[in-house]
XYZ file of C-alpha atoms in Angstrom:
708
model
C -130.821 252.947 127.243
C -133.398 254.493 125.436
C -136.590 252.359 124.519
C -139.130 254.323 122.643
C -141.434 253.518 119.388
C -144.181 253.850 117.378
C -147.537 252.792 118.447
C -148.554 250.722 115.492
C -144.472 249.881 115.079
C -143.830 247.859 118.541
C -143.913 244.502 118.289
C -145.883 242.983 121.706
C -146.438 239.512 122.821
C -149.306 240.751 124.269
C -152.781 239.079 123.560
C -155.387 240.424 121.197
C -157.589 240.091 124.885
C -154.661 242.338 126.566
C -155.366 244.991 124.208
C -158.337 245.609 124.641
C -158.298 245.180 128.324
C -155.433 247.931 128.276
C -157.757 250.499 126.440
C -160.545 249.400 129.011
C -158.256 250.645 131.934
C -157.090 253.753 129.893
C -160.475 254.852 129.141
C -162.269 253.588 132.536
C -159.481 256.092 134.522
C -160.704 258.185 132.103
C -163.777 258.312 132.731
C -163.321 258.147 136.727
C -161.705 261.308 136.161
C -163.839 262.772 134.276
C -167.073 262.097 137.116
C -165.125 263.270 140.030
C -164.629 266.674 138.795
C -168.207 266.745 138.041
C -168.509 265.888 141.235
C -166.695 268.152 143.020
C -168.783 271.044 141.073
C -171.563 269.599 142.795
C -169.460 270.000 145.668
C -170.078 266.048 147.209
C -166.014 266.157 146.064
C -164.326 268.009 148.415
C -160.808 267.829 146.554
C -159.774 266.415 143.137
C -156.548 265.886 141.254
C -156.422 263.899 138.257
C -154.156 261.927 135.934
C -155.061 262.978 133.061
C -152.768 261.626 130.493
C -150.242 259.577 132.358
C -153.246 256.630 132.095
C -151.052 254.178 129.287
C -147.600 253.714 131.088
C -149.848 253.331 134.254
C -152.413 251.318 132.304
C -149.027 249.214 131.145
C -147.747 248.406 134.750
C -150.604 247.231 135.884
C -150.089 244.304 133.560
C -147.103 244.012 134.649
C -146.811 243.730 137.898
C -148.843 241.557 140.440
C -151.041 242.986 142.958
C -151.202 241.395 146.268
C -148.013 239.676 145.393
C -145.633 242.914 144.845
C -145.682 245.831 146.356
C -146.672 249.793 145.200
C -145.842 252.795 146.659
C -147.694 255.638 144.309
C -148.086 258.923 143.351
C -151.656 260.943 143.672
C -151.680 260.732 139.633
C -151.772 256.887 139.657
C -155.751 256.332 139.145
C -155.262 254.039 136.055
C -152.556 251.637 137.893
C -154.803 251.019 140.541
C -157.433 250.604 138.263
C -156.081 247.670 136.457
C -154.784 246.379 139.941
C -158.270 245.808 141.249
C -158.950 249.021 142.209
C -163.148 249.474 141.706
C -164.183 252.696 140.762
C -167.033 252.479 143.036
C -163.746 252.052 145.542
C -162.302 255.364 144.067
C -165.362 257.245 144.496
C -165.960 255.880 148.224
C -162.570 258.044 148.648
C -163.601 261.052 146.933
C -167.049 261.603 148.798
C -165.178 260.853 151.927
C -167.118 257.751 153.206
C -166.044 255.396 155.790
C -165.494 252.630 153.376
C -163.311 254.609 151.127
C -160.358 251.441 151.604
C -157.289 254.245 151.168
C -158.580 255.505 154.287
C -162.167 255.280 155.461
C -162.726 259.246 155.002
C -159.137 260.251 156.510
C -157.365 261.750 153.505
C -157.943 263.251 149.878
C -158.721 261.047 147.019
C -156.157 259.862 145.012
C -154.177 259.292 148.333
C -154.439 255.851 147.195
C -154.334 253.366 149.406
C -154.828 249.024 149.595
C -154.182 246.271 151.960
C -155.674 243.496 149.390
C -153.336 244.739 146.343
C -150.851 245.758 148.775
C -151.153 249.596 147.798
C -149.395 251.121 150.275
C -151.198 253.872 152.128
C -150.223 257.699 150.074
C -149.287 260.607 151.476
C -149.213 264.004 149.509
C -145.289 264.818 150.270
C -143.907 264.389 147.193
C -141.915 262.368 147.477
C -141.680 260.619 151.214
C -142.507 256.973 149.325
C -139.248 256.413 147.988
C -137.631 255.622 150.916
C -140.076 253.781 151.857
C -140.616 251.708 149.132
C -136.732 250.824 149.405
C -137.035 249.184 152.741
C -139.842 247.319 151.946
C -138.143 245.607 148.990
C -134.860 245.461 150.972
C -137.360 243.394 153.659
C -137.058 240.939 150.975
C -133.564 240.607 150.999
C -133.659 240.515 154.892
C -136.053 238.046 155.392
C -133.453 235.506 152.959
C -131.147 236.483 155.048
C -132.470 235.849 158.292
C -134.763 232.314 157.110
C -138.145 234.943 157.993
C -139.842 234.499 154.463
C -142.492 232.002 156.014
C -142.802 234.205 159.469
C -143.400 237.849 157.459
C -145.352 236.011 154.547
C -143.172 237.486 152.181
C -141.467 235.634 149.363
C -138.230 235.673 146.931
C -139.621 236.770 144.062
C -141.519 239.780 145.027
C -140.730 243.140 142.940
C -142.187 246.489 143.762
C -142.859 249.312 142.212
C -142.696 253.427 143.253
C -144.005 255.626 140.562
C -143.306 259.638 140.485
C -143.084 262.512 138.261
C -140.608 264.345 136.664
C -140.241 267.105 139.661
C -140.507 265.578 142.628
C -137.065 263.589 141.013
C -135.342 266.976 142.369
C -135.936 265.567 146.262
C -132.910 264.269 148.084
C -134.612 261.505 148.828
C -135.026 260.798 145.675
C -131.091 260.344 144.922
C -130.780 259.077 148.469
C -133.580 256.442 147.475
C -131.902 255.536 143.905
C -128.014 255.604 145.956
C -129.819 252.825 148.750
C -131.516 250.926 146.274
C -128.243 250.315 144.488
C -126.346 249.685 146.872
C -128.403 246.945 148.384
C -129.987 245.870 145.101
C -133.164 245.811 145.820
C -135.655 244.670 143.459
C -137.155 247.451 142.885
C -138.676 249.826 139.927
C -138.840 253.452 139.842
C -141.977 254.685 137.561
C -140.850 258.330 136.359
C -144.411 259.909 134.709
C -142.635 262.721 133.092
C -145.419 265.272 131.788
C -142.643 268.053 131.595
C -144.044 269.395 135.100
C -144.541 270.358 138.729
C -147.460 272.279 138.907
C -146.643 275.379 136.339
C -142.290 274.327 136.954
C -141.306 272.657 134.032
C -138.220 269.778 134.186
C -135.074 271.679 132.403
C -135.958 274.494 136.805
C -135.780 271.092 138.702
C -132.870 269.467 137.543
C -129.598 270.459 134.833
C -130.962 269.036 131.005
C -134.592 269.013 132.138
C -134.354 264.964 131.973
C -132.966 263.127 135.700
C -132.481 259.608 133.539
C -129.801 261.423 131.473
C -128.141 262.419 135.115
C -128.321 258.657 136.533
C -126.000 256.490 134.229
C -123.375 256.662 136.571
C -125.908 254.583 138.743
C -125.931 252.099 135.180
C -122.481 250.662 136.512
C -123.758 249.800 139.771
C -126.712 247.395 139.090
C -129.617 250.106 137.758
C -130.357 249.632 135.100
C -132.224 252.834 133.279
C -134.907 253.076 130.559
C -134.999 255.790 128.414
C -137.263 257.526 126.598
C -140.078 255.774 126.557
C -143.524 256.642 125.025
C -146.068 256.476 128.337
C -148.404 257.348 125.827
C -147.866 254.042 123.958
C -149.600 251.810 126.147
C -147.776 249.312 124.513
C -143.861 250.069 123.987
C -144.166 251.094 128.026
C -145.793 247.417 128.782
C -142.833 246.326 126.640
C -140.340 248.928 129.267
C -141.663 248.335 131.988
C -141.091 243.759 131.415
C -138.318 244.145 130.773
C -137.174 246.473 134.371
C -139.695 244.282 136.106
C -137.391 240.789 135.067
C -134.318 242.714 135.547
C -135.642 243.678 139.752
C -137.103 240.139 139.992
C -133.857 238.587 138.999
C -132.271 240.678 141.307
C -129.885 241.914 139.078
C -130.259 245.361 140.776
C -133.253 247.750 140.689
C -134.514 249.831 137.613
C -136.080 253.210 136.319
C -138.475 253.635 133.336
C -138.158 257.196 132.134
C -141.400 257.757 130.655
C -142.709 260.207 128.857
C -145.963 261.289 129.434
C -148.800 264.401 129.083
C -151.062 266.832 131.407
C -153.859 267.746 129.778
C -155.620 268.755 132.051
C -154.518 271.416 134.513
C -152.441 270.035 137.705
C -155.440 270.549 139.614
C -158.545 272.429 139.736
C -157.391 275.079 141.703
C -154.822 275.031 139.120
C -155.447 277.110 135.325
C -152.559 275.558 132.685
C -153.127 277.942 130.443
C -151.533 280.574 132.456
C -147.995 278.725 132.001
C -148.765 276.586 128.585
C -148.924 278.437 125.259
C -151.612 276.688 122.633
C -148.892 274.502 120.689
C -148.103 273.300 123.672
C -151.348 272.330 125.236
C -152.745 271.074 121.192
C -149.352 269.248 120.716
C -150.441 267.170 124.769
C -153.755 266.744 122.782
C -152.648 265.121 119.587
C -150.870 262.123 122.011
C -153.540 261.221 124.485
C -153.541 257.747 124.608
C -157.809 258.077 124.904
C -158.030 258.477 121.180
C -154.383 257.305 119.787
C -154.847 254.482 121.238
C -158.575 253.965 120.515
C -157.878 254.483 116.906
C -155.440 252.321 116.665
C -157.009 249.017 118.223
C -159.700 249.874 115.118
C -157.010 250.340 112.470
C -155.132 246.841 113.664
C -158.298 244.920 113.837
C -158.725 244.005 117.420
C -161.886 246.475 117.252
C -164.181 246.827 115.552
C -165.717 251.021 115.492
C -168.832 249.446 117.632
C -166.920 246.590 119.688
C -164.858 250.706 120.838
C -168.299 252.118 120.913
C -169.683 248.901 123.200
C -166.720 249.147 125.606
C -167.253 253.069 125.987
C -170.103 252.462 126.857
C -169.405 249.258 129.146
C -167.378 251.539 131.210
C -169.973 254.579 131.628
C -172.186 251.551 132.955
C -169.676 250.786 135.651
C -168.940 254.185 136.987
C -172.339 255.458 136.965
C -173.278 252.833 139.182
C -169.980 253.162 141.292
C -171.224 256.259 141.825
C -174.488 256.885 143.071
C -173.474 253.575 145.285
C -170.280 255.364 146.778
C -172.310 258.497 146.441
C -175.098 257.021 149.001
C -172.780 255.050 151.208
C -172.576 256.282 154.714
C -169.628 258.772 156.189
C -168.215 258.539 158.960
C -169.261 258.468 162.648
C -168.942 261.798 164.423
C -166.715 261.359 167.240
C -164.262 258.523 165.550
C -161.306 260.468 164.644
C -159.558 258.790 167.026
C -159.597 255.217 166.308
C -156.733 253.741 165.014
C -154.532 257.455 166.619
C -152.694 253.968 167.805
C -152.375 250.127 168.406
C -155.899 249.090 169.518
C -154.271 245.962 170.494
C -151.310 246.536 171.731
C -151.498 249.147 174.700
C -148.010 250.004 176.197
C -149.914 252.042 178.937
C -151.413 248.847 179.905
C -150.595 246.417 183.107
C -149.615 243.905 180.981
C -146.220 245.531 180.653
C -145.616 246.632 183.644
C -142.954 244.346 185.268
C -140.919 246.964 187.803
C -142.276 245.082 190.625
C -139.677 242.199 190.005
C -136.718 244.991 189.108
C -134.146 242.523 191.264
C -132.010 244.158 194.154
C -131.214 247.878 192.440
C -130.002 248.701 196.193
C -126.177 249.606 195.067
C -126.451 249.460 191.283
C -122.770 248.219 189.403
C -124.501 248.819 185.705
C -124.803 252.450 183.668
C -127.332 253.750 181.977
C -125.379 253.008 178.458
C -124.483 249.442 179.912
C -127.893 248.541 180.054
C -129.321 250.026 177.382
C -127.004 247.835 175.473
C -127.856 244.330 177.483
C -131.601 245.117 176.479
C -130.787 245.129 172.811
C -128.651 242.093 173.312
C -131.832 240.503 174.641
C -134.569 241.858 173.123
C -132.964 240.698 169.529
C -131.990 236.730 170.629
C -135.778 236.637 172.037
C -137.433 238.418 167.984
C -135.406 237.822 165.212
C -137.428 240.776 163.405
C -135.680 242.787 165.320
C -132.780 245.054 162.389
C -130.938 247.368 164.292
C -129.352 250.482 161.769
C -127.696 254.405 161.748
C -124.912 256.127 161.197
C -121.917 254.022 163.102
C -123.844 251.375 164.807
C -122.338 247.894 163.346
C -118.959 246.676 164.911
C -117.707 247.404 161.473
C -119.293 247.735 157.238
C -115.984 245.081 156.223
C -116.854 242.067 157.906
C -113.950 240.095 156.916
C -111.966 242.254 159.345
C -114.039 242.413 162.583
C -111.579 239.360 164.290
C -108.768 242.000 164.205
C -110.851 245.253 165.857
C -112.740 246.227 168.603
C -115.817 247.388 166.752
C -117.164 250.558 167.127
C -120.285 249.745 168.057
C -121.512 253.018 167.635
C -119.884 256.331 168.982
C -121.333 255.886 172.190
C -121.088 252.197 172.126
C -124.521 251.297 172.927
C -124.699 249.113 170.620
C -121.374 247.396 170.437
C -120.809 243.471 170.116
C -124.458 243.365 168.292
C -123.168 242.615 165.202
C -120.660 240.182 166.057
C -123.865 238.216 168.302
C -126.455 239.051 165.568
C -124.802 239.174 161.802
C -124.755 241.459 159.528
C -127.609 241.550 157.774
C -129.599 242.106 161.012
C -126.905 244.633 162.291
C -125.824 247.093 159.455
C -124.789 251.332 158.940
C -126.423 253.462 157.262
C -125.784 256.219 155.116
C -125.025 259.713 156.211
C -127.971 260.065 155.804
C -131.186 260.579 158.637
C -133.981 260.413 155.983
C -132.999 257.386 154.854
C -132.457 256.043 158.441
C -136.606 256.439 159.167
C -137.799 255.574 155.716
C -136.846 252.318 155.155
C -137.436 251.951 158.368
C -140.606 252.248 157.424
C -141.017 249.828 154.295
C -138.933 247.567 156.381
C -141.480 247.436 159.543
C -144.698 248.299 157.376
C -143.414 244.990 156.116
C -143.666 242.400 159.523
C -139.844 243.775 160.608
C -138.739 245.643 164.004
C -136.205 248.152 163.499
C -134.539 250.316 166.209
C -132.753 252.758 164.222
C -130.623 255.266 166.433
C -129.862 258.683 164.808
C -126.523 259.876 166.395
C -127.941 262.919 167.838
C -131.212 264.838 168.087
C -128.933 267.733 167.004
C -129.220 266.082 163.160
C -132.390 264.429 163.603
C -134.484 267.331 161.071
C -133.513 265.898 157.666
C -135.784 262.693 159.360
C -138.193 265.178 160.020
C -140.766 264.285 157.124
C -140.376 261.129 157.786
C -140.720 261.484 161.227
C -143.760 263.334 160.967
C -145.887 263.340 157.988
C -145.453 259.443 157.761
C -144.443 257.513 160.939
C -146.785 259.121 163.350
C -149.724 258.757 160.996
C -149.402 255.453 158.984
C -152.104 253.549 160.908
C -154.178 256.545 161.901
C -154.370 258.237 157.708
C -154.500 254.737 156.118
C -157.913 254.086 158.732
C -155.696 251.062 160.387
C -155.423 249.230 157.090
C -151.395 249.586 157.487
C -148.820 250.416 160.582
C -145.005 251.028 161.191
C -144.198 250.578 164.503
C -140.455 250.686 164.997
C -138.108 252.397 167.307
C -136.410 255.513 166.844
C -133.400 255.874 169.478
C -132.383 259.324 169.706
C -128.924 260.600 172.266
C -130.302 264.117 173.095
C -129.377 267.039 175.342
C -126.220 268.164 177.071
C -124.091 268.999 180.096
C -121.697 267.854 177.937
C -119.137 270.909 178.724
C -117.875 271.391 175.130
C -121.160 269.760 173.026
C -122.263 273.402 171.912
C -125.241 274.341 169.463
C -124.674 270.823 167.343
C -124.481 268.548 169.837
C -126.372 269.860 173.128
C -130.114 270.418 172.043
C -133.665 269.589 173.570
C -136.336 269.578 171.420
C -138.567 267.004 172.612
C -141.299 269.187 172.398
C -141.460 269.261 168.939
C -142.317 265.225 168.605
C -144.465 265.058 171.384
C -148.205 267.694 169.802
C -147.603 264.767 166.769
C -150.716 262.298 167.614
C -149.778 258.707 166.906
C -145.968 258.916 168.273
C -145.197 257.967 171.419
C -142.112 259.775 173.432
C -140.080 258.839 176.028
C -137.007 259.699 178.016
C -135.246 257.622 180.639
C -133.070 259.719 183.806
C -131.715 256.098 185.371
C -130.300 252.557 183.662
C -133.125 250.785 185.123
C -135.675 252.754 183.293
C -133.600 252.922 180.225
C -133.871 249.493 180.200
C -137.534 248.912 180.787
C -138.784 251.819 179.222
C -136.678 250.419 175.662
C -137.987 246.957 176.357
C -141.648 248.364 176.308
C -140.675 250.038 173.075
C -139.720 247.397 171.664
C -142.228 245.726 172.036
C -145.533 248.034 171.726
C -147.216 248.088 168.519
C -146.355 252.059 168.011
C -143.792 253.869 166.424
C -141.914 255.384 169.671
C -139.076 258.486 170.309
C -136.485 257.297 172.761
C -134.480 259.929 173.834
C -131.626 258.697 175.758
C -129.939 261.520 177.035
C -126.514 261.189 176.640
C -124.912 263.133 179.652
C -126.329 260.491 181.435
C -125.336 257.467 179.922
C -121.933 256.579 182.037
C -122.901 258.325 184.866
C -122.574 256.869 188.162
C -125.337 258.500 190.612
C -128.508 256.677 187.699
C -126.516 252.806 187.656
C -128.592 249.931 187.918
C -128.614 246.272 187.837
C -129.976 243.484 184.627
C -133.000 243.247 185.895
C -134.176 240.688 183.412
C -135.105 240.177 179.962
C -138.793 240.180 181.123
C -138.818 243.900 182.763
C -140.523 246.847 181.159
C -141.704 249.785 182.345
C -145.440 250.940 180.931
C -145.748 254.042 179.460
C -147.350 256.868 181.082
C -146.310 255.637 184.581
C -144.787 257.869 186.273
C -141.866 257.609 188.812
C -141.784 259.225 192.772
C -138.059 259.794 192.852
C -138.109 261.483 196.453
C -140.969 262.093 198.653
C -142.394 265.433 200.185
C -144.597 268.078 201.571
C -143.901 271.327 200.315
C -143.931 271.525 196.829
C -143.873 268.985 194.342
C -141.131 269.328 190.875
C -141.923 267.490 187.563
C -139.481 266.269 185.432
C -137.128 264.348 183.718
C -134.208 263.502 181.921
C -131.502 265.753 183.148
C -132.515 267.631 185.152
C -134.038 265.213 187.133
C -130.543 264.834 188.754
C -130.600 268.103 189.687
C -133.347 268.797 190.888
C -132.407 265.591 193.565
C -129.478 267.928 194.680
C -131.370 270.838 194.943
C -133.993 269.586 197.400
C -131.109 267.776 199.560
C -130.574 271.384 200.365
C -133.432 272.926 201.104
C -134.597 269.967 203.233
C -131.492 271.936 205.455
C -133.541 275.076 205.636
C -136.505 273.016 206.198
C -138.431 272.645 202.649
C -139.480 269.363 201.897
C -139.503 268.158 198.351
C -141.359 265.963 196.098
C -139.939 265.241 192.942
C -141.708 263.395 189.975
C -139.952 261.727 186.746
C -141.954 261.596 184.200
C -139.887 259.114 182.443
C -143.203 259.275 179.787
C -143.722 262.324 177.622
C -146.099 261.298 175.712
C -148.256 259.751 177.289
C -147.726 261.176 180.465
C -148.716 260.902 183.837
C -151.897 262.786 184.636
C -152.450 260.716 187.899
C -148.970 261.297 189.466
C -149.505 264.507 188.567
C -152.730 265.050 190.263
C -152.007 263.652 193.270
C -148.690 265.163 193.783
C -150.105 268.756 193.465
C -153.047 268.099 195.784
C -150.238 266.968 197.985
C -147.995 269.131 198.022
C -150.429 272.256 196.917
C -147.001 273.543 195.199
C -145.874 272.675 191.384
C -142.361 273.803 189.901
C -142.323 272.237 186.520
C -138.271 271.905 184.904
C -137.004 270.569 181.661
C -133.263 271.317 180.311
C -135.256 272.829 176.926
C -135.873 276.211 176.393
C -138.174 277.737 179.492
C -140.496 279.191 176.095
C -142.672 277.125 174.447
C -140.983 274.546 176.213
C -142.309 270.559 176.840
C -143.564 272.156 180.459
C -144.958 274.553 179.783
C -148.314 272.454 178.416
C -148.045 270.641 181.799
C -147.849 273.791 184.106
C -151.432 275.025 181.825
C -153.278 272.530 182.375
C -152.392 271.799 185.966
C -153.183 275.685 186.478
C -156.573 274.640 184.310
C -157.789 271.991 185.992
C -156.009 272.000 189.312
C -156.371 276.569 189.983
C -158.150 275.728 193.821
C -155.523 273.056 194.797
C -152.759 275.570 194.234
C -151.621 277.738 196.795
C -149.378 279.375 194.444
C -148.391 279.891 190.968
C -147.044 276.908 188.962
C -143.276 278.277 187.993
C -141.511 276.982 185.565
C -136.778 276.378 185.459
C -135.579 275.510 182.557
C -132.839 276.877 179.861
C -132.195 279.956 178.758
C -134.181 281.248 175.312
C -130.746 281.116 173.063
C -128.414 277.862 172.336
C -126.261 276.494 174.441
C -122.703 277.204 174.137
C -119.061 275.644 174.111
C -117.292 277.228 177.023
C -118.465 275.859 180.029
C -119.036 278.365 181.961
C -121.558 279.687 179.471
C -123.004 275.942 179.594
C -123.509 276.095 182.843
C -125.444 279.837 183.002
C -128.003 278.484 179.733
C -128.797 275.501 181.123
C -130.894 274.662 184.553
C -128.296 274.134 187.196
C -129.044 272.665 191.530
C -128.459 276.527 192.034
C -131.482 277.745 189.950
C -133.826 274.894 191.533
C -132.699 275.948 195.017
C -134.278 279.468 194.409
C -137.091 278.467 192.248
C -138.138 276.571 195.664
C -137.459 279.139 197.861
C -139.472 281.647 196.008
C -142.262 279.553 196.048
C -142.547 278.428 199.780
C -142.916 283.023 199.846
C -145.856 282.819 198.030
């Protein structure tokens, strides 16, 4: 559906006051950009990226959508939109100079990475396109809250609409297409605004996707509820307003999402580190200048009688005075205090390492366990979902059956390992559901849902396939609280079956790689080795207020040696508390996951040779229990760090290095490591056994360290 017009011909319901306000927003945004550019040249601003040429459509959007009511997911050019919603010039300049009062980040992010809790502008990050799936999840929350009767509890209104913005280049990102598909399937009340200036830095749109018009490629979605408004003149604020109002009305009426493609200009270079003259002709730049809304819309207001020349000049002077005063105030504002960088890395209200999460002594009778790790994970999920209606479980194949009408006829899937079996039948389709086969979708939607107050407990089917979600995990989930200076958070649990010892799992079903995640600030990482610990750590993960990567060694799901009994609905193990699996006096093994049992098997053999081995199961990898490590090293004076991942650059290297650094004078021998070979895991069972650490490898390490 094309939606284009000349400024002087479009019919509008906007009043004169509103038409003038549109220009005020356009002009103010331009002057703020110019002031910030001046600040960069004075070395008072350390980065600058502008929204010049995009102001008209953004000013229009700020009059269609409601700050503090609707939700906004921006990209970096949205200065006029932010300003129109109520983000003041002073607040923008506070971000420019990195002041602690910057509402977006407290000086932690570059300028133009918008975020404002009071306006519902969700924290913006640099990776282009990462906001799409989060926006879908945030507006999916409206649907889930209605289905679960949680609107009042979560403060979610039925008439909310989301706006997610993007440039044309970002539409080539896979997450853009995932987000559109999910939004259409969910009928999420969301508007996609594509601000198409024809370039992604220097790369024109036709290089990004066929034809250079993403809206034209989306026509197949129109029959499923996506309203497409194409070829909108994004330099005409009145035409933009009418198009965006149509889109917002469509979404607010729950007819489905909408997409508006607005043709805008970019008369300034991409940023101050770019020079558009290197790739744009003089004719192109002159054509853009002729569409500049700062001049064309001003002329229209005078010609239509909305403003006299004198009134226009007075408006400009008023705006400039506002901006100059705002800059002076921001320039004098306090900067972040030294040492404040750790604030808001994790929740400061809920501490999962504290005694409040330690009910381990109330585990009940565990002398003879009857429940597998898989059983107790399933039981814990059921107990927690019954306790907290905000918990949503989703991922690939986690539901019993997506087609709920056949649930009475089938046993139900409940995950490829059955960890979520029966949850959908117990708690309903709105709380337990399958997602598309797209890992970024799972985590990205989870972030949006968690930001709105839900508690997603999502599943990545195999650790080996977690990598499509890596951007959402590392660049988004783990740093939302920190980068927004505590204004936003996204506490969720990402459950991931991991590791090998499967006899046939091979390269793509046996990977470890936990060290990739343990060095990500802001992300908790845990890895139980037995059924009881899985129950206690999972409950802590769900009840804490941080994002948690919950690693489940799939080899241990159905083992008999690690069984336990249901410890009850309030059993918790705090993060950062190791477990002494076996007391010993000659050497210590620090390990976790599948290698715990192999260390024990070898210790029994070593005992026959007079070697007494103490084994510490870390259970929690970030944070880890340094006190327990220190205690056991000072006790035995010999230490082996073991893990299933490859030897080089594995998790144990950090532990070994810290022991050597801080406990060197308590050691009677060098720290040794036991780990997998530096290669992939093979399919043939004998090769897999050779690659992964076995009891004989532990026994050999025990003998060697005792010989020193």
